[in-house]
Coordinates of C-alpha atoms and ligand atoms in Angstrom, one line a residue:
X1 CA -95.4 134.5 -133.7
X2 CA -94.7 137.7 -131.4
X3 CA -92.8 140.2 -132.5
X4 CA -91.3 143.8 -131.2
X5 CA -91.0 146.1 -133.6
X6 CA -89.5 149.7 -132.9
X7 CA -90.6 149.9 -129.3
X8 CA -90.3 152.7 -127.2
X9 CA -91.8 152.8 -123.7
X10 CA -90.8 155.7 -121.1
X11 CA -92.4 156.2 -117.6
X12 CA -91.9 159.7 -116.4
X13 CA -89.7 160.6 -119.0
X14 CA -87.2 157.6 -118.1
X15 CA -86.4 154.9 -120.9
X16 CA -87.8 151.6 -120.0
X17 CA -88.0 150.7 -123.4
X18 CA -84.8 152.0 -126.2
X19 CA -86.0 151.3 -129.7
X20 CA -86.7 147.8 -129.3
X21 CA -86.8 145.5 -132.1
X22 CA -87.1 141.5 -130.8
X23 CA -88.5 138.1 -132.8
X24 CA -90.2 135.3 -130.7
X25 CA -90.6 132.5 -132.8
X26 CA -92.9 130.1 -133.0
X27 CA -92.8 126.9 -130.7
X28 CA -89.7 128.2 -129.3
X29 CA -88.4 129.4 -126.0
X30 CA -86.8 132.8 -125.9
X31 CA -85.7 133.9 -123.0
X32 CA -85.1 137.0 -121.9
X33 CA -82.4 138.3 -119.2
X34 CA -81.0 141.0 -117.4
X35 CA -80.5 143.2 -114.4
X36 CA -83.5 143.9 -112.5
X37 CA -85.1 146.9 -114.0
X38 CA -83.4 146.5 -117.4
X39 CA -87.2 146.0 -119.3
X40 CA -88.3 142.1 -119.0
X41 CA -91.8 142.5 -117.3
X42 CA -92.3 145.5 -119.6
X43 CA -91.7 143.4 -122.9
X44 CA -94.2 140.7 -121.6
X45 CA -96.6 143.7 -120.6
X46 CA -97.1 144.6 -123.7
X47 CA -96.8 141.5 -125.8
X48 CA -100.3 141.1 -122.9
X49 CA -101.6 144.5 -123.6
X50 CA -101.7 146.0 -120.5
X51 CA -99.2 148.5 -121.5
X52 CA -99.0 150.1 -124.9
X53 CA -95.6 151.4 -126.4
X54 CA -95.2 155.1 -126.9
X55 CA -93.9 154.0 -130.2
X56 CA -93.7 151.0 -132.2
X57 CA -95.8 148.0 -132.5
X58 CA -95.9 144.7 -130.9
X59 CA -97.2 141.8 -133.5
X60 CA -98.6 138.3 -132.5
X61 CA -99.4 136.3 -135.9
X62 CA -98.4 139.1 -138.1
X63 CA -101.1 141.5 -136.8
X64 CA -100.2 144.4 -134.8
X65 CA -101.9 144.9 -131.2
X66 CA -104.4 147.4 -130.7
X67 CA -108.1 147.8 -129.9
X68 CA -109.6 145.8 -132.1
X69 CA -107.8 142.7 -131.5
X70 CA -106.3 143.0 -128.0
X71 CA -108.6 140.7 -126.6
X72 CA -109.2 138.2 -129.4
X73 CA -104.9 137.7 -128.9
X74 CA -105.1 137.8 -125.3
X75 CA -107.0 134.8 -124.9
X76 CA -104.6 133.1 -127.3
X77 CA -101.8 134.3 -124.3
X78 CA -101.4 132.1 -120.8
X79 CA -99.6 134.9 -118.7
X80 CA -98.2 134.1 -115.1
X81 CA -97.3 137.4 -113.8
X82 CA -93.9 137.8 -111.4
X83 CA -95.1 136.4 -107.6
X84 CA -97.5 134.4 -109.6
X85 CA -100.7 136.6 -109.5
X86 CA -103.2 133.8 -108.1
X87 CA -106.2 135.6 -106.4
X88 CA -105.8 135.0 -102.7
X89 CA -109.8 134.5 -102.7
X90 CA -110.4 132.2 -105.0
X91 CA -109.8 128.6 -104.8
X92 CA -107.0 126.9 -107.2
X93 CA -109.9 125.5 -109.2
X94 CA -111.9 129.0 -109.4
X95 CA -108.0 130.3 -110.3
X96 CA -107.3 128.2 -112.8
X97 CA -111.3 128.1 -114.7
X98 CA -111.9 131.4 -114.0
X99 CA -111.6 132.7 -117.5
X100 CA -113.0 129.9 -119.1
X101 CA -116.3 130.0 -116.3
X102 CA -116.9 133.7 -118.1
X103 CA -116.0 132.6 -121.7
X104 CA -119.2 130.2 -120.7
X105 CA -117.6 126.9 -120.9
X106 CA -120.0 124.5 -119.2
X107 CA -118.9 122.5 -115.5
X108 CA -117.7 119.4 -116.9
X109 CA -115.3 120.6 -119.6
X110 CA -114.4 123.1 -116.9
X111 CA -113.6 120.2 -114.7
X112 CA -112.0 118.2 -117.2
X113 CA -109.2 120.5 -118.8
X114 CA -108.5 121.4 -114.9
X115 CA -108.0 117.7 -114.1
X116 CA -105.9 117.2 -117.3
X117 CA -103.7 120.2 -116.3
X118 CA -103.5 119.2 -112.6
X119 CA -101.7 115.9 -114.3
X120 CA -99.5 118.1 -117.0
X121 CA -98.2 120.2 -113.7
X122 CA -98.5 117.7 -111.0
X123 CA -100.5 119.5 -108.7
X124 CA -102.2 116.5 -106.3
X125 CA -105.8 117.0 -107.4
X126 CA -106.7 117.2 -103.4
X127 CA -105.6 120.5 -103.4
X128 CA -107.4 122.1 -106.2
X129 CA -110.0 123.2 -103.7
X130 CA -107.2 124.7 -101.5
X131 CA -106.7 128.3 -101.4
X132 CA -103.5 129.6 -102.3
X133 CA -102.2 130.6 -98.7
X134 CA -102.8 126.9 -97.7
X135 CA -100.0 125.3 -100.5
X136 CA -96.9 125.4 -101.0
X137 CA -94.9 127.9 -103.0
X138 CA -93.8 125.4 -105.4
X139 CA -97.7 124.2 -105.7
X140 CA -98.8 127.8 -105.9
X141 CA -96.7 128.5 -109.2
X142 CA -97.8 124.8 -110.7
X143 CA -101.4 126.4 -109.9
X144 CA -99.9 129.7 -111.9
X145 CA -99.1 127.8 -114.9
X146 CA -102.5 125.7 -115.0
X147 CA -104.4 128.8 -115.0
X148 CA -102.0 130.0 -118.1
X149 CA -102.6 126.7 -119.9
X150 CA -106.2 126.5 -119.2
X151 CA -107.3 127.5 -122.5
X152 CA -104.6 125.8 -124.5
X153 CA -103.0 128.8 -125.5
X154 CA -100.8 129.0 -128.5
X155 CA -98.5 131.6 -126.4
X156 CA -97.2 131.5 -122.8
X157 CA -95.7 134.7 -121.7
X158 CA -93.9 133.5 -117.9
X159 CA -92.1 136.2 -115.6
X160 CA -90.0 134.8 -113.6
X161 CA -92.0 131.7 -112.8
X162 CA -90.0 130.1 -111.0
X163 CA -88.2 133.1 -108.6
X164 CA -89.1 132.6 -105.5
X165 CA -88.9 128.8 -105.0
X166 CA -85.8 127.6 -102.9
X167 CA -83.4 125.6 -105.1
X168 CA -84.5 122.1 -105.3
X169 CA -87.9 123.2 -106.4
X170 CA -86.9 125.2 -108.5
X171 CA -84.8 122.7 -110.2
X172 CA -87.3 120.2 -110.1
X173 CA -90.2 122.9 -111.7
X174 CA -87.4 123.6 -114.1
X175 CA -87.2 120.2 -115.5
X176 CA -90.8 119.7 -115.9
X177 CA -91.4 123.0 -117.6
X178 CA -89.0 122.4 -120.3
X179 CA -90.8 118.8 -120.5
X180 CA -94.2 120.6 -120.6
X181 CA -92.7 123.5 -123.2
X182 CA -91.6 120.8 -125.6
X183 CA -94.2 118.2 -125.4
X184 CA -96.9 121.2 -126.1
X185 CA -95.0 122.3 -128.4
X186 CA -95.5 126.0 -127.3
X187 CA -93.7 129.4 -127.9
X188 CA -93.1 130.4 -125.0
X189 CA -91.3 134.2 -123.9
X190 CA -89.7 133.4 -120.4
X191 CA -88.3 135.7 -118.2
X192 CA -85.1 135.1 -115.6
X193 CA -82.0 137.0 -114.2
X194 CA -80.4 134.0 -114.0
X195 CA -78.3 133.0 -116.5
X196 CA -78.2 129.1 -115.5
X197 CA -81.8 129.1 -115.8
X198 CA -81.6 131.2 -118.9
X199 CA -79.4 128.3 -120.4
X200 CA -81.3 125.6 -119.4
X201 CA -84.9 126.7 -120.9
X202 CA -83.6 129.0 -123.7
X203 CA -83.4 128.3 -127.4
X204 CA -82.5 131.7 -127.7
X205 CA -81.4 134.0 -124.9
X206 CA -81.8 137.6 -125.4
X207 CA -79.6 140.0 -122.7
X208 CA -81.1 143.3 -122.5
X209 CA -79.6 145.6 -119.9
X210 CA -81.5 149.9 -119.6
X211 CA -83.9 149.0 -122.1
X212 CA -82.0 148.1 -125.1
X213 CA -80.8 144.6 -126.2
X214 CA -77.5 144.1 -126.0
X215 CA -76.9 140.4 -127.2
X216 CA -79.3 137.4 -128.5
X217 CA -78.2 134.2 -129.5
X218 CA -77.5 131.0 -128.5
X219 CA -76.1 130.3 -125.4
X220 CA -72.7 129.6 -126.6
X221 CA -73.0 133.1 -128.3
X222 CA -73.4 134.8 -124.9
X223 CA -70.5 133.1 -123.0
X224 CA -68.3 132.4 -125.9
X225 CA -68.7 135.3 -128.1
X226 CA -69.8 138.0 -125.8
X227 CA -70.8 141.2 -127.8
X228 CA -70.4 143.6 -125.1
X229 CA -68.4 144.0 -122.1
X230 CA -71.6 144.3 -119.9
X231 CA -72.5 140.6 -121.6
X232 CA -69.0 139.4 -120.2
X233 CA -69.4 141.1 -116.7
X234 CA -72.9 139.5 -116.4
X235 CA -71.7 136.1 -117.2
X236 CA -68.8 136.4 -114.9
X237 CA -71.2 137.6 -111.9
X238 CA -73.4 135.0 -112.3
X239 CA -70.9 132.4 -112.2
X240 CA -69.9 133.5 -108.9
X241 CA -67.0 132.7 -106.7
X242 CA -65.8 128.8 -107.7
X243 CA -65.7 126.5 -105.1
X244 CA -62.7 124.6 -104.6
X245 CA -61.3 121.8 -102.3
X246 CA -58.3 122.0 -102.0
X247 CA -56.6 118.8 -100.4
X248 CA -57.7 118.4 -97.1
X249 CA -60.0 121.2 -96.7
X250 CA -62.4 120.2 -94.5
X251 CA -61.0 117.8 -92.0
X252 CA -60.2 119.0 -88.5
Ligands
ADP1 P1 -87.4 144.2 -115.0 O1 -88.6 143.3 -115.1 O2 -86.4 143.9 -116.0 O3 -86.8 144.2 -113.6 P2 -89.3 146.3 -115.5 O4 -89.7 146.0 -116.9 O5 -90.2 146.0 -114.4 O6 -87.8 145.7 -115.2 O7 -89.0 147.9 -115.4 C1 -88.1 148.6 -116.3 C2 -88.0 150.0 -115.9 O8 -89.3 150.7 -116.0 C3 -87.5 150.2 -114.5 O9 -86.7 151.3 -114.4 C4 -88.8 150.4 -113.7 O10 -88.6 151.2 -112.6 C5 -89.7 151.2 -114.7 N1 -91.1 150.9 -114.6 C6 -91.7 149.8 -114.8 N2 -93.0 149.9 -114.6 C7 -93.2 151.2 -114.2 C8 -94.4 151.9 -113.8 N3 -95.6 151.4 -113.8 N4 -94.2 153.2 -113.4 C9 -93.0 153.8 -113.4 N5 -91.9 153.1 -113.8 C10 -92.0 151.8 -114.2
MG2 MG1 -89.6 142.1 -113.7

């Protein structure tokens, strides 16, 4: 479905991108993860064409990415940028059908795909006339992922969708994103640093740390059969200090 092949990607001369070579496969959630600045948004950057490698080739379907398809694939691509990336001037509905409103589809299949995702996400329909500044955060990236699906597409490319949500959101979202991945049957390329997240969406989980991949595989590949020390110092810091109880700890 999307596929790296031999990418390169430098910005002022420094490697964002070693010699990348990465398989997404179809209906299928890969999930990439990593230390911040270690590549993720660039990978989704240019599987959406806004960046192009300074070597290499991205594929989607086979085909590689250049001119003459870019925006034929892109509207085959749901993308919800990092923080989201709703415009703070439109409404959630002129968010979410703003694409489709230039692609020319008339009002009422406008309004009915939007009321069809607003049930898929479970964002209450009385706020798809909201701006974004006047719902929540958790709402906001429900509204992200509505404007991705809008046109049903066959990819969904998320960066960190779920990063800024405090933790019983996010757990919440979490649970009904994996239901939403799997009921749609989508491929979907997911970004994360963290690995608990990582675990729960991924199929595959692909560690890339300075550009270059250092492990992808199963979960139990990465904590079991780590194939770097970096893999097993990631895994170790994201476990984090245990708790533990001892006997008594905590009464006065
Ligand atoms: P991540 O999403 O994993 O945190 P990024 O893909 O955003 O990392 O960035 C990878 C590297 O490329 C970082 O070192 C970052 O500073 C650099 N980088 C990304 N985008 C740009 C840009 N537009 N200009 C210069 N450097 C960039
Ligand atoms: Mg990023």
């Amino acid at each position: 479905m999307l596929r790296y092949h031999a990418i390169n990607k430098s910005y002022d001369g420094a490697k964002a991108l070693d010699r990348i070579d990465l398989d997404c496969p179809a209906a299928r959630t890969t999930v990439l993860i990593g230390p911040s600045g270690c590549g993720k948004s660039t990978l989704l950057r240019l599987a959406a064409g806004l960046i192009r490698p300074d070597a290499g080739e991205v594929r989607f379907e086979g085909a590689a990415l250049g001119p003459d398809n870019l925006r034929a694939a892109r509207l085959r691509m749901g993308y919800v940028i990092q923080e989201g990336g709703l415009f703070p001037h439109l409404t959630v509905r002129a968010n979410v059908t703003l694409v489709a409103r230039e692609l020319g589809w008339p009002r009422a299949r406008c309004e009915a795909r939007l009321l069809e995702l607003a049930t898929l996400a479970r964002l209450p329909v009385g706020l798809l006339g909201r701006y974004p500044l006047e719902i929540s955060g958790g709402q906001r990236q429900r509204a992200a992922l509505m404007r991705a699906l809008m046109l049903d597409p066959d990819l969904l490319l998320l960066d960190e969708p779920l990063g800024s949500l405090d933790p019983m959101i996010r757990v919440e979202l979490q649970e009904e994103l994996k239901t939403i991945f799997e009921r749609l049957g989508k491929t979907v390329v997911l970004v994360t640093h963290d690995l608990g997240e990582a675990v729960f969406f991924g199929h595959r989980l692909v560690l890339l740390r300075a550009g270059r991949v250092l492990q992808q595989g199963s979960a139990a590949d990465l904590l079991e059969r780590p194939a770097d020390p970096f893999v097993s110092a990631f895994v170790r810091a994201q476990r984090g200090p245990q708790w533990r109880l001892e006997p008594g700890a905590g009464t006065i």
